[in-house]
Amino acid sequence: MQLQYFLLVAAALFCIGIYGLVTSRNAIRVLMSIELLLNAVNINLMAFSNYLDASSIKGQVFTVFVITIAAAEAAVGLAIVLSIYRNRDTVDMEQFNLLKW
Amino acid sequence: MSIADVVQLVSFGILTVMVLGAALGVVLLENIVYSAFLLGAVFIGIAGLYVLLNAGFVAAAQVLIYVGAVNVLILFGIMLVNKRQEFKPLPKAWLGRAATALVCVGLFALLSTMVLSTPWVLTNLPIAGDDSTLVIGQHFFSDFLLPFELASILLLMALVGAIILARREYLPDQVVAPAEEIQRPVLTLPERPRELVAAATPNSPERMITSDPDNRNK
């Protein structure tokens, strides 16, 4: 087991998340893609924490913080999607252009 | 290569295939309910990777928070936004997808080149292992005390903000026109009446109050 394996898995997961974030049109799927991105970052932090900082595991502490922020982000993001759905009657990302020039 | 290494490598392979396959399913499948359940599979696989990285506490937190809270929250969101609509196909959508895929593959190539070419300096210190819970707790209450307290405040703010954002909003014209308020039943809050999904007609008066999506779009 090497550090590089975990970093490669995290990079692949990050790229999949970016692809989903850009291409998906359902707003909830965009939120799921953001969760994928945060998890890829978490895998990176945990791998570095285990292989480079094994005794004082600060990467795990950061991972716990990232999990906390991700939970808050999911709650607020779903509330925003729900509010937009109630006002605009759609979840299509292409129609959420209130702030577009 | 001892048998422990082989077991670790095989389980790493299985977890990797599970995580990446389920993540591709999350992104590429049409039905969003399948995507939500596959997202749970991704989270469980990542928890398995954490166990391989000697971090039992964070693996347990991952399962509890992500699978137990975030995934269920997303499923509830899908349930509340249960609109089966066909998205209007955009012109040249394939071009955007192809460009995005190209950028993602390029990003992965860049990252993997960086990962494989960097000489990582591994430590020889003893691994915390099962004591990781103790070490994390000591970090939380000594040198990470301020971020820990800030995280609690942030969770409270997210809670209040989510409630305020997702609540049904007040109708301002009910305050303006009190004559209408007499006919309403007594024990109801002055909120917008809950609309049933099947019974909502496009010409109902509250729909005219809220919005016409085409007019607001301009």
mmCIF file of C-alpha atoms in Angstrom:
data_model
loop_
_atom_site.group_PDB
_atom_site.id
_atom_site.type_symbol
_atom_site.label_atom_id
_atom_site.label_comp_id
_atom_site.label_asym_id
_atom_site.label_seq_id
_atom_site.Cartn_x
_atom_site.Cartn_y
_atom_site.Cartn_z
ATOM 1 C CA MET A 1 0.000 0.000 0.000
ATOM 2 C CA GLN A 2 1.422 3.282 -0.981
ATOM 3 C CA LEU A 3 0.467 6.906 -0.678
ATOM 4 C CA GLN A 4 0.209 7.308 -4.420
ATOM 5 C CA TYR A 5 -2.676 4.854 -4.768
ATOM 6 C CA PHE A 6 -4.896 6.853 -2.472
ATOM 7 C CA LEU A 7 -3.925 10.114 -4.128
ATOM 8 C CA LEU A 8 -4.790 8.699 -7.546
ATOM 9 C CA VAL A 9 -8.186 7.490 -6.330
ATOM 10 C CA ALA A 10 -8.857 10.918 -4.851
ATOM 11 C CA ALA A 11 -7.839 12.630 -8.090
ATOM 12 C CA ALA A 12 -10.155 10.383 -10.122
ATOM 13 C CA LEU A 13 -13.041 11.049 -7.731
ATOM 14 C CA PHE A 14 -12.370 14.777 -7.913
ATOM 15 C CA CYS A 15 -12.446 14.743 -11.717
ATOM 16 C CA ILE A 16 -15.699 12.765 -11.743
ATOM 17 C CA GLY A 17 -17.156 15.311 -9.344
ATOM 18 C CA ILE A 18 -16.072 18.229 -11.534
ATOM 19 C CA TYR A 19 -17.607 16.578 -14.584
ATOM 20 C CA GLY A 20 -20.903 16.088 -12.765
ATOM 21 C CA LEU A 21 -20.829 19.615 -11.369
ATOM 22 C CA VAL A 22 -20.479 21.168 -14.800
ATOM 23 C CA THR A 23 -22.665 18.928 -16.916
ATOM 24 C CA SER A 24 -25.644 17.984 -14.769
ATOM 25 C CA ARG A 25 -28.841 19.969 -15.128
ATOM 26 C CA ASN A 26 -30.710 18.796 -12.074
ATOM 27 C CA ALA A 27 -29.877 21.040 -9.133
ATOM 28 C CA ILE A 28 -29.866 18.183 -6.627
ATOM 29 C CA ARG A 29 -27.377 16.277 -8.747
ATOM 30 C CA VAL A 30 -25.133 19.340 -8.609
ATOM 31 C CA LEU A 31 -25.256 19.138 -4.816
ATOM 32 C CA MET A 32 -24.318 15.455 -4.989
ATOM 33 C CA SER A 33 -21.351 16.331 -7.182
ATOM 34 C CA ILE A 34 -20.200 18.868 -4.604
ATOM 35 C CA GLU A 35 -20.325 16.117 -2.001
ATOM 36 C CA LEU A 36 -18.133 13.975 -4.259
ATOM 37 C CA LEU A 37 -15.600 16.805 -4.493
ATOM 38 C CA LEU A 38 -15.492 17.248 -0.722
ATOM 39 C CA ASN A 39 -14.990 13.522 -0.253
ATOM 40 C CA ALA A 40 -12.095 13.490 -2.711
ATOM 41 C CA VAL A 41 -10.442 16.236 -0.681
ATOM 42 C CA ASN A 42 -11.074 14.219 2.478
ATOM 43 C CA ILE A 43 -9.344 11.160 1.024
ATOM 44 C CA ASN A 44 -6.329 13.338 0.232
ATOM 45 C CA LEU A 45 -6.222 14.722 3.766
ATOM 46 C CA MET A 46 -6.511 11.283 5.327
ATOM 47 C CA ALA A 47 -3.821 9.795 3.093
ATOM 48 C CA PHE A 48 -1.384 12.579 3.911
ATOM 49 C CA SER A 49 -2.258 12.284 7.568
ATOM 50 C CA ASN A 50 -1.488 8.577 7.583
ATOM 51 C CA TYR A 51 1.678 8.570 5.536
ATOM 52 C CA LEU A 52 3.324 11.923 6.229
ATOM 53 C CA ASP A 53 2.055 12.887 9.678
ATOM 54 C CA ALA A 54 1.385 9.591 11.346
ATOM 55 C CA SER A 55 1.829 10.420 15.001
ATOM 56 C CA SER A 56 0.074 13.789 15.338
ATOM 57 C CA ILE A 57 -2.801 13.230 12.962
ATOM 58 C CA LYS A 58 -3.805 16.726 12.011
ATOM 59 C CA GLY A 59 -5.212 15.599 8.676
ATOM 60 C CA GLN A 60 -7.899 13.641 10.466
ATOM 61 C CA VAL A 61 -8.816 16.721 12.476
ATOM 62 C CA PHE A 62 -9.149 18.682 9.244
ATOM 63 C CA THR A 63 -11.257 15.886 7.786
ATOM 64 C CA VAL A 64 -13.658 16.118 10.700
ATOM 65 C CA PHE A 65 -13.950 19.855 10.106
ATOM 66 C CA VAL A 66 -14.577 19.300 6.397
ATOM 67 C CA ILE A 67 -17.299 16.769 7.209
ATOM 68 C CA THR A 68 -18.929 19.345 9.484
ATOM 69 C CA ILE A 69 -18.845 22.028 6.811
ATOM 70 C CA ALA A 70 -20.180 19.559 4.248
ATOM 71 C CA ALA A 71 -23.157 18.722 6.437
ATOM 72 C CA ALA A 72 -23.966 22.411 6.884
ATOM 73 C CA GLU A 73 -23.495 23.023 3.167
ATOM 74 C CA ALA A 74 -25.822 20.174 2.226
ATOM 75 C CA ALA A 75 -28.547 21.486 4.522
ATOM 76 C CA VAL A 76 -28.353 25.060 3.273
ATOM 77 C CA GLY A 77 -27.967 23.978 -0.356
ATOM 78 C CA LEU A 78 -31.033 21.780 -0.249
ATOM 79 C CA ALA A 79 -32.991 24.580 1.404
ATOM 80 C CA ILE A 80 -31.968 26.928 -1.401
ATOM 81 C CA VAL A 81 -32.941 24.361 -4.048
ATOM 82 C CA LEU A 82 -36.294 23.868 -2.351
ATOM 83 C CA SER A 83 -36.925 27.606 -2.202
ATOM 84 C CA ILE A 84 -35.999 28.056 -5.862
ATOM 85 C CA TYR A 85 -38.214 25.141 -6.811
ATOM 86 C CA ARG A 86 -41.101 26.686 -4.954
ATOM 87 C CA ASN A 87 -40.688 30.001 -6.707
ATOM 88 C CA ARG A 88 -39.695 28.939 -10.193
ATOM 89 C CA ASP A 89 -41.376 25.518 -10.384
ATOM 90 C CA THR A 90 -38.371 23.809 -11.895
ATOM 91 C CA VAL A 91 -35.028 22.344 -10.885
ATOM 92 C CA ASP A 92 -33.373 22.847 -14.247
ATOM 93 C CA MET A 93 -30.034 24.584 -13.784
ATOM 94 C CA GLU A 94 -30.334 26.214 -17.193
ATOM 95 C CA GLN A 95 -33.337 28.230 -16.035
ATOM 96 C CA PHE A 96 -31.746 29.582 -12.867
ATOM 97 C CA ASN A 97 -30.432 32.671 -14.572
ATOM 98 C CA LEU A 98 -31.633 35.376 -12.213
ATOM 99 C CA LEU A 99 -28.108 36.643 -11.705
ATOM 100 C CA LYS A 100 -27.009 36.214 -15.292
ATOM 101 C CA TRP A 101 -26.434 39.411 -17.226
ATOM 102 C CA MET B 1 4.798 -9.643 0.641
ATOM 103 C CA SER B 2 2.985 -10.865 3.692
ATOM 104 C CA ILE B 3 -0.611 -11.951 3.758
ATOM 105 C CA ALA B 4 -1.653 -8.737 5.501
ATOM 106 C CA ASP B 5 -0.345 -6.706 2.595
ATOM 107 C CA VAL B 6 -2.223 -8.879 0.127
ATOM 108 C CA VAL B 7 -5.448 -8.494 2.085
ATOM 109 C CA GLN B 8 -4.950 -4.751 2.244
ATOM 110 C CA LEU B 9 -4.253 -4.510 -1.463
ATOM 111 C CA VAL B 10 -7.250 -6.648 -2.450
ATOM 112 C CA SER B 11 -9.605 -4.717 -0.217
ATOM 113 C CA PHE B 12 -8.189 -1.450 -1.536
ATOM 114 C CA GLY B 13 -8.908 -2.645 -5.081
ATOM 115 C CA ILE B 14 -12.464 -3.643 -4.251
ATOM 116 C CA LEU B 15 -13.143 -0.358 -2.472
ATOM 117 C CA THR B 16 -11.631 1.638 -5.315
ATOM 118 C CA VAL B 17 -13.788 -0.090 -7.914
ATOM 119 C CA MET B 18 -16.843 0.438 -5.699
ATOM 120 C CA VAL B 19 -16.146 4.129 -5.094
ATOM 121 C CA LEU B 20 -15.276 5.063 -8.659
ATOM 122 C CA GLY B 21 -18.029 2.975 -10.256
ATOM 123 C CA ALA B 22 -20.668 4.351 -7.914
ATOM 124 C CA ALA B 23 -19.392 7.900 -8.460
ATOM 125 C CA LEU B 24 -19.689 7.434 -12.217
ATOM 126 C CA GLY B 25 -23.208 6.150 -11.637
ATOM 127 C CA VAL B 26 -24.043 9.229 -9.546
ATOM 128 C CA VAL B 27 -22.938 11.503 -12.342
ATOM 129 C CA LEU B 28 -24.132 9.608 -15.390
ATOM 130 C CA LEU B 29 -27.397 7.859 -14.493
ATOM 131 C CA GLU B 30 -30.650 9.425 -15.622
ATOM 132 C CA ASN B 31 -32.818 8.560 -12.638
ATOM 133 C CA ILE B 32 -31.851 10.752 -9.718
ATOM 134 C CA VAL B 33 -33.086 8.330 -7.066
ATOM 135 C CA TYR B 34 -30.557 5.770 -8.277
ATOM 136 C CA SER B 35 -27.940 8.505 -8.105
ATOM 137 C CA ALA B 36 -28.812 9.230 -4.484
ATOM 138 C CA PHE B 37 -28.513 5.588 -3.446
ATOM 139 C CA LEU B 38 -25.242 5.200 -5.332
ATOM 140 C CA LEU B 39 -23.995 8.265 -3.478
ATOM 141 C CA GLY B 40 -24.527 6.278 -0.288
ATOM 142 C CA ALA B 41 -22.403 3.496 -1.779
ATOM 143 C CA VAL B 42 -19.663 6.035 -2.525
ATOM 144 C CA PHE B 43 -19.712 7.241 1.078
ATOM 145 C CA ILE B 44 -19.537 3.707 2.483
ATOM 146 C CA GLY B 45 -16.631 2.863 0.187
ATOM 147 C CA ILE B 46 -14.785 5.974 1.311
ATOM 148 C CA ALA B 47 -15.352 4.948 4.928
ATOM 149 C CA GLY B 48 -13.698 1.632 4.040
ATOM 150 C CA LEU B 49 -10.732 3.514 2.605
ATOM 151 C CA TYR B 50 -10.469 5.428 5.887
ATOM 152 C CA VAL B 51 -10.327 2.141 7.774
ATOM 153 C CA LEU B 52 -7.459 1.113 5.508
ATOM 154 C CA LEU B 53 -5.761 4.374 6.468
ATOM 155 C CA ASN B 54 -5.824 3.525 10.209
ATOM 156 C CA ALA B 55 -8.564 6.010 11.016
ATOM 157 C CA GLY B 56 -11.455 4.270 12.680
ATOM 158 C CA PHE B 57 -12.967 7.355 14.262
ATOM 159 C CA VAL B 58 -13.241 9.299 11.036
ATOM 160 C CA ALA B 59 -14.621 6.228 9.255
ATOM 161 C CA ALA B 60 -17.366 5.984 11.861
ATOM 162 C CA ALA B 61 -18.025 9.719 11.571
ATOM 163 C CA GLN B 62 -18.174 9.371 7.787
ATOM 164 C CA VAL B 63 -20.774 6.625 7.983
ATOM 165 C CA LEU B 64 -22.808 8.463 10.608
ATOM 166 C CA ILE B 65 -22.776 11.909 9.069
ATOM 167 C CA TYR B 66 -22.614 11.263 5.355
ATOM 168 C CA VAL B 67 -24.649 8.090 4.999
ATOM 169 C CA GLY B 68 -26.923 8.787 7.928
ATOM 170 C CA ALA B 69 -27.510 12.501 7.580
ATOM 171 C CA VAL B 70 -26.423 13.966 4.258
ATOM 172 C CA ASN B 71 -27.635 11.121 2.080
ATOM 173 C CA VAL B 72 -30.993 10.965 3.839
ATOM 174 C CA LEU B 73 -31.255 14.744 3.503
ATOM 175 C CA ILE B 74 -30.629 14.475 -0.222
ATOM 176 C CA LEU B 75 -33.256 11.744 -0.510
ATOM 177 C CA PHE B 76 -35.719 13.991 1.296
ATOM 178 C CA GLY B 77 -34.825 16.798 -1.066
ATOM 179 C CA ILE B 78 -35.525 14.557 -4.044
ATOM 180 C CA MET B 79 -38.812 13.549 -2.475
ATOM 181 C CA LEU B 80 -39.863 17.161 -1.948
ATOM 182 C CA VAL B 81 -38.830 18.206 -5.436
ATOM 183 C CA ASN B 82 -40.631 15.337 -7.105
ATOM 184 C CA LYS B 83 -41.124 16.844 -10.479
ATOM 185 C CA ARG B 84 -40.796 14.506 -13.392
ATOM 186 C CA GLN B 85 -39.880 16.912 -16.075
ATOM 187 C CA GLU B 86 -38.009 16.420 -19.242
ATOM 188 C CA PHE B 87 -35.355 19.063 -19.577
ATOM 189 C CA LYS B 88 -35.454 20.878 -22.839
ATOM 190 C CA PRO B 89 -32.435 19.788 -24.850
ATOM 191 C CA LEU B 90 -29.938 22.533 -25.344
ATOM 192 C CA PRO B 91 -28.342 23.196 -28.685
ATOM 193 C CA LYS B 92 -24.821 21.855 -28.831
ATOM 194 C CA ALA B 93 -25.047 20.160 -25.443
ATOM 195 C CA TRP B 94 -22.654 17.464 -26.597
ATOM 196 C CA LEU B 95 -20.006 20.105 -27.211
ATOM 197 C CA GLY B 96 -20.127 21.245 -23.602
ATOM 198 C CA ARG B 97 -20.012 17.661 -22.366
ATOM 199 C CA ALA B 98 -17.076 16.825 -24.584
ATOM 200 C CA ALA B 99 -15.187 19.932 -23.503
ATOM 201 C CA THR B 100 -15.877 19.178 -19.839
ATOM 202 C CA ALA B 101 -14.767 15.578 -20.235
ATOM 203 C CA LEU B 102 -11.606 16.754 -21.961
ATOM 204 C CA VAL B 103 -10.858 19.212 -19.167
ATOM 205 C CA CYS B 104 -11.499 16.558 -16.517
ATOM 206 C CA VAL B 105 -9.259 13.994 -18.200
ATOM 207 C CA GLY B 106 -6.580 16.649 -18.562
ATOM 208 C CA LEU B 107 -6.907 17.575 -14.903
ATOM 209 C CA PHE B 108 -6.619 13.931 -13.914
ATOM 210 C CA ALA B 109 -3.534 13.530 -16.089
ATOM 211 C CA LEU B 110 -1.973 16.602 -14.519
ATOM 212 C CA LEU B 111 -2.736 15.469 -10.978
ATOM 213 C CA SER B 112 -1.528 11.926 -11.556
ATOM 214 C CA THR B 113 1.702 13.165 -13.111
ATOM 215 C CA MET B 114 2.237 15.368 -10.098
ATOM 216 C CA VAL B 115 1.462 12.537 -7.682
ATOM 217 C CA LEU B 116 3.760 10.053 -9.379
ATOM 218 C CA SER B 117 6.666 12.414 -9.909
ATOM 219 C CA THR B 118 6.823 14.028 -6.478
ATOM 220 C CA PRO B 119 9.307 12.413 -4.072
ATOM 221 C CA TRP B 120 7.147 12.063 -0.976
ATOM 222 C CA VAL B 121 9.009 12.093 2.323
ATOM 223 C CA LEU B 122 7.327 9.400 4.380
ATOM 224 C CA THR B 123 7.633 9.437 8.145
ATOM 225 C CA ASN B 124 8.945 6.685 10.333
ATOM 226 C CA LEU B 125 7.051 7.846 13.377
ATOM 227 C CA PRO B 126 4.730 5.377 15.085
ATOM 228 C CA ILE B 127 1.226 5.375 13.647
ATOM 229 C CA ALA B 128 -1.467 6.593 16.013
ATOM 230 C CA GLY B 129 -3.779 3.746 15.017
ATOM 231 C CA ASP B 130 -6.410 2.996 17.599
ATOM 232 C CA ASP B 131 -5.332 5.956 19.692
ATOM 233 C CA SER B 132 -6.455 8.280 16.951
ATOM 234 C CA THR B 133 -9.644 9.146 18.812
ATOM 235 C CA LEU B 134 -7.607 10.313 21.788
ATOM 236 C CA VAL B 135 -5.242 12.325 19.624
ATOM 237 C CA ILE B 136 -8.102 13.963 17.723
ATOM 238 C CA GLY B 137 -9.796 14.884 20.994
ATOM 239 C CA GLN B 138 -6.584 16.400 22.332
ATOM 240 C CA HIS B 139 -6.235 18.445 19.157
ATOM 241 C CA PHE B 140 -9.820 19.631 19.394
ATOM 242 C CA PHE B 141 -9.430 20.935 22.911
ATOM 243 C CA SER B 142 -5.935 22.338 22.708
ATOM 244 C CA ASP B 143 -4.636 23.781 19.464
ATOM 245 C CA PHE B 144 -7.824 23.518 17.390
ATOM 246 C CA LEU B 145 -10.144 24.887 20.048
ATOM 247 C CA LEU B 146 -11.110 28.049 18.172
ATOM 248 C CA PRO B 147 -12.044 26.242 14.899
ATOM 249 C CA PHE B 148 -13.946 23.689 16.962
ATOM 250 C CA GLU B 149 -16.088 26.367 18.592
ATOM 251 C CA LEU B 150 -16.485 28.183 15.296
ATOM 252 C CA ALA B 151 -17.735 24.951 13.726
ATOM 253 C CA SER B 152 -20.420 24.694 16.387
ATOM 254 C CA ILE B 153 -21.527 28.272 15.691
ATOM 255 C CA LEU B 154 -21.498 27.550 11.968
ATOM 256 C CA LEU B 155 -23.715 24.504 12.474
ATOM 257 C CA LEU B 156 -26.177 26.610 14.434
ATOM 258 C CA MET B 157 -26.181 29.250 11.708
ATOM 259 C CA ALA B 158 -26.716 26.622 9.024
ATOM 260 C CA LEU B 159 -29.609 25.164 10.994
ATOM 261 C CA VAL B 160 -31.356 28.521 11.381
ATOM 262 C CA GLY B 161 -30.573 29.504 7.791
ATOM 263 C CA ALA B 162 -31.911 26.261 6.357
ATOM 264 C CA ILE B 163 -35.140 26.651 8.313
ATOM 265 C CA ILE B 164 -35.586 30.251 7.199
ATOM 266 C CA LEU B 165 -34.808 29.463 3.559
ATOM 267 C CA ALA B 166 -37.018 26.399 3.290
ATOM 268 C CA ARG B 167 -39.977 27.755 5.212
ATOM 269 C CA ARG B 168 -43.087 28.713 3.319
ATOM 270 C CA GLU B 169 -43.098 32.458 3.095
ATOM 271 C CA TYR B 170 -45.747 34.825 4.332
ATOM 272 C CA LEU B 171 -48.239 36.225 1.896
ATOM 273 C CA PRO B 172 -48.065 39.995 2.051
ATOM 274 C CA ASP B 173 -51.476 40.616 0.493
ATOM 275 C CA GLN B 174 -53.250 38.887 3.337
ATOM 276 C CA VAL B 175 -52.007 41.596 5.610
ATOM 277 C CA VAL B 176 -53.179 44.259 3.185
ATOM 278 C CA ALA B 177 -56.627 42.792 2.644
ATOM 279 C CA PRO B 178 -58.141 41.887 6.008
ATOM 280 C CA ALA B 179 -61.560 41.176 4.501
ATOM 281 C CA GLU B 180 -60.250 37.942 3.131
ATOM 282 C CA GLU B 181 -58.852 36.953 6.440
ATOM 283 C CA ILE B 182 -62.249 36.693 8.068
ATOM 284 C CA GLN B 183 -63.228 33.751 5.957
ATOM 285 C CA ARG B 184 -60.133 31.794 6.806
ATOM 286 C CA PRO B 185 -60.266 29.211 9.564
ATOM 287 C CA VAL B 186 -59.130 30.430 12.907
ATOM 288 C CA LEU B 187 -56.301 28.137 13.837
ATOM 289 C CA THR B 188 -54.030 28.615 10.873
ATOM 290 C CA LEU B 189 -50.830 30.510 10.592
ATOM 291 C CA PRO B 190 -50.708 33.346 8.070
ATOM 292 C CA GLU B 191 -48.553 31.346 5.723
ATOM 293 C CA ARG B 192 -49.014 30.459 2.152
ATOM 294 C CA PRO B 193 -51.417 27.497 2.039
ATOM 295 C CA ARG B 194 -49.800 24.189 1.430
ATOM 296 C CA GLU B 195 -50.255 23.210 -2.142
ATOM 297 C CA LEU B 196 -50.926 19.649 -3.075
ATOM 298 C CA VAL B 197 -48.897 18.461 -5.973
ATOM 299 C CA ALA B 198 -51.681 16.692 -7.799
ATOM 300 C CA ALA B 199 -54.284 19.363 -7.118
ATOM 301 C CA ALA B 200 -52.215 22.363 -8.143
ATOM 302 C CA THR B 201 -53.635 23.931 -11.223
ATOM 303 C CA PRO B 202 -51.728 26.478 -13.228
ATOM 304 C CA ASN B 203 -54.476 29.055 -12.862
ATOM 305 C CA SER B 204 -54.823 28.947 -9.114
ATOM 306 C CA PRO B 205 -54.577 32.428 -7.553
ATOM 307 C CA GLU B 206 -51.529 31.741 -5.423
ATOM 308 C CA ARG B 207 -49.624 30.611 -8.448
ATOM 309 C CA MET B 208 -50.329 33.960 -10.006
ATOM 310 C CA ILE B 209 -49.080 35.674 -6.902
ATOM 311 C CA THR B 210 -45.868 33.731 -6.655
ATOM 312 C CA SER B 211 -44.471 33.759 -10.096
ATOM 313 C CA ASP B 212 -44.825 32.978 -13.657
ATOM 314 C CA PRO B 213 -41.505 31.376 -14.511
ATOM 315 C CA ASP B 214 -41.475 32.690 -18.029
ATOM 316 C CA ASN B 215 -42.077 36.287 -17.032
ATOM 317 C CA ARG B 216 -39.483 36.295 -14.309
ATOM 318 C CA ASN B 217 -37.028 34.771 -16.649
ATOM 319 C CA LYS B 218 -36.751 37.863 -18.776
#
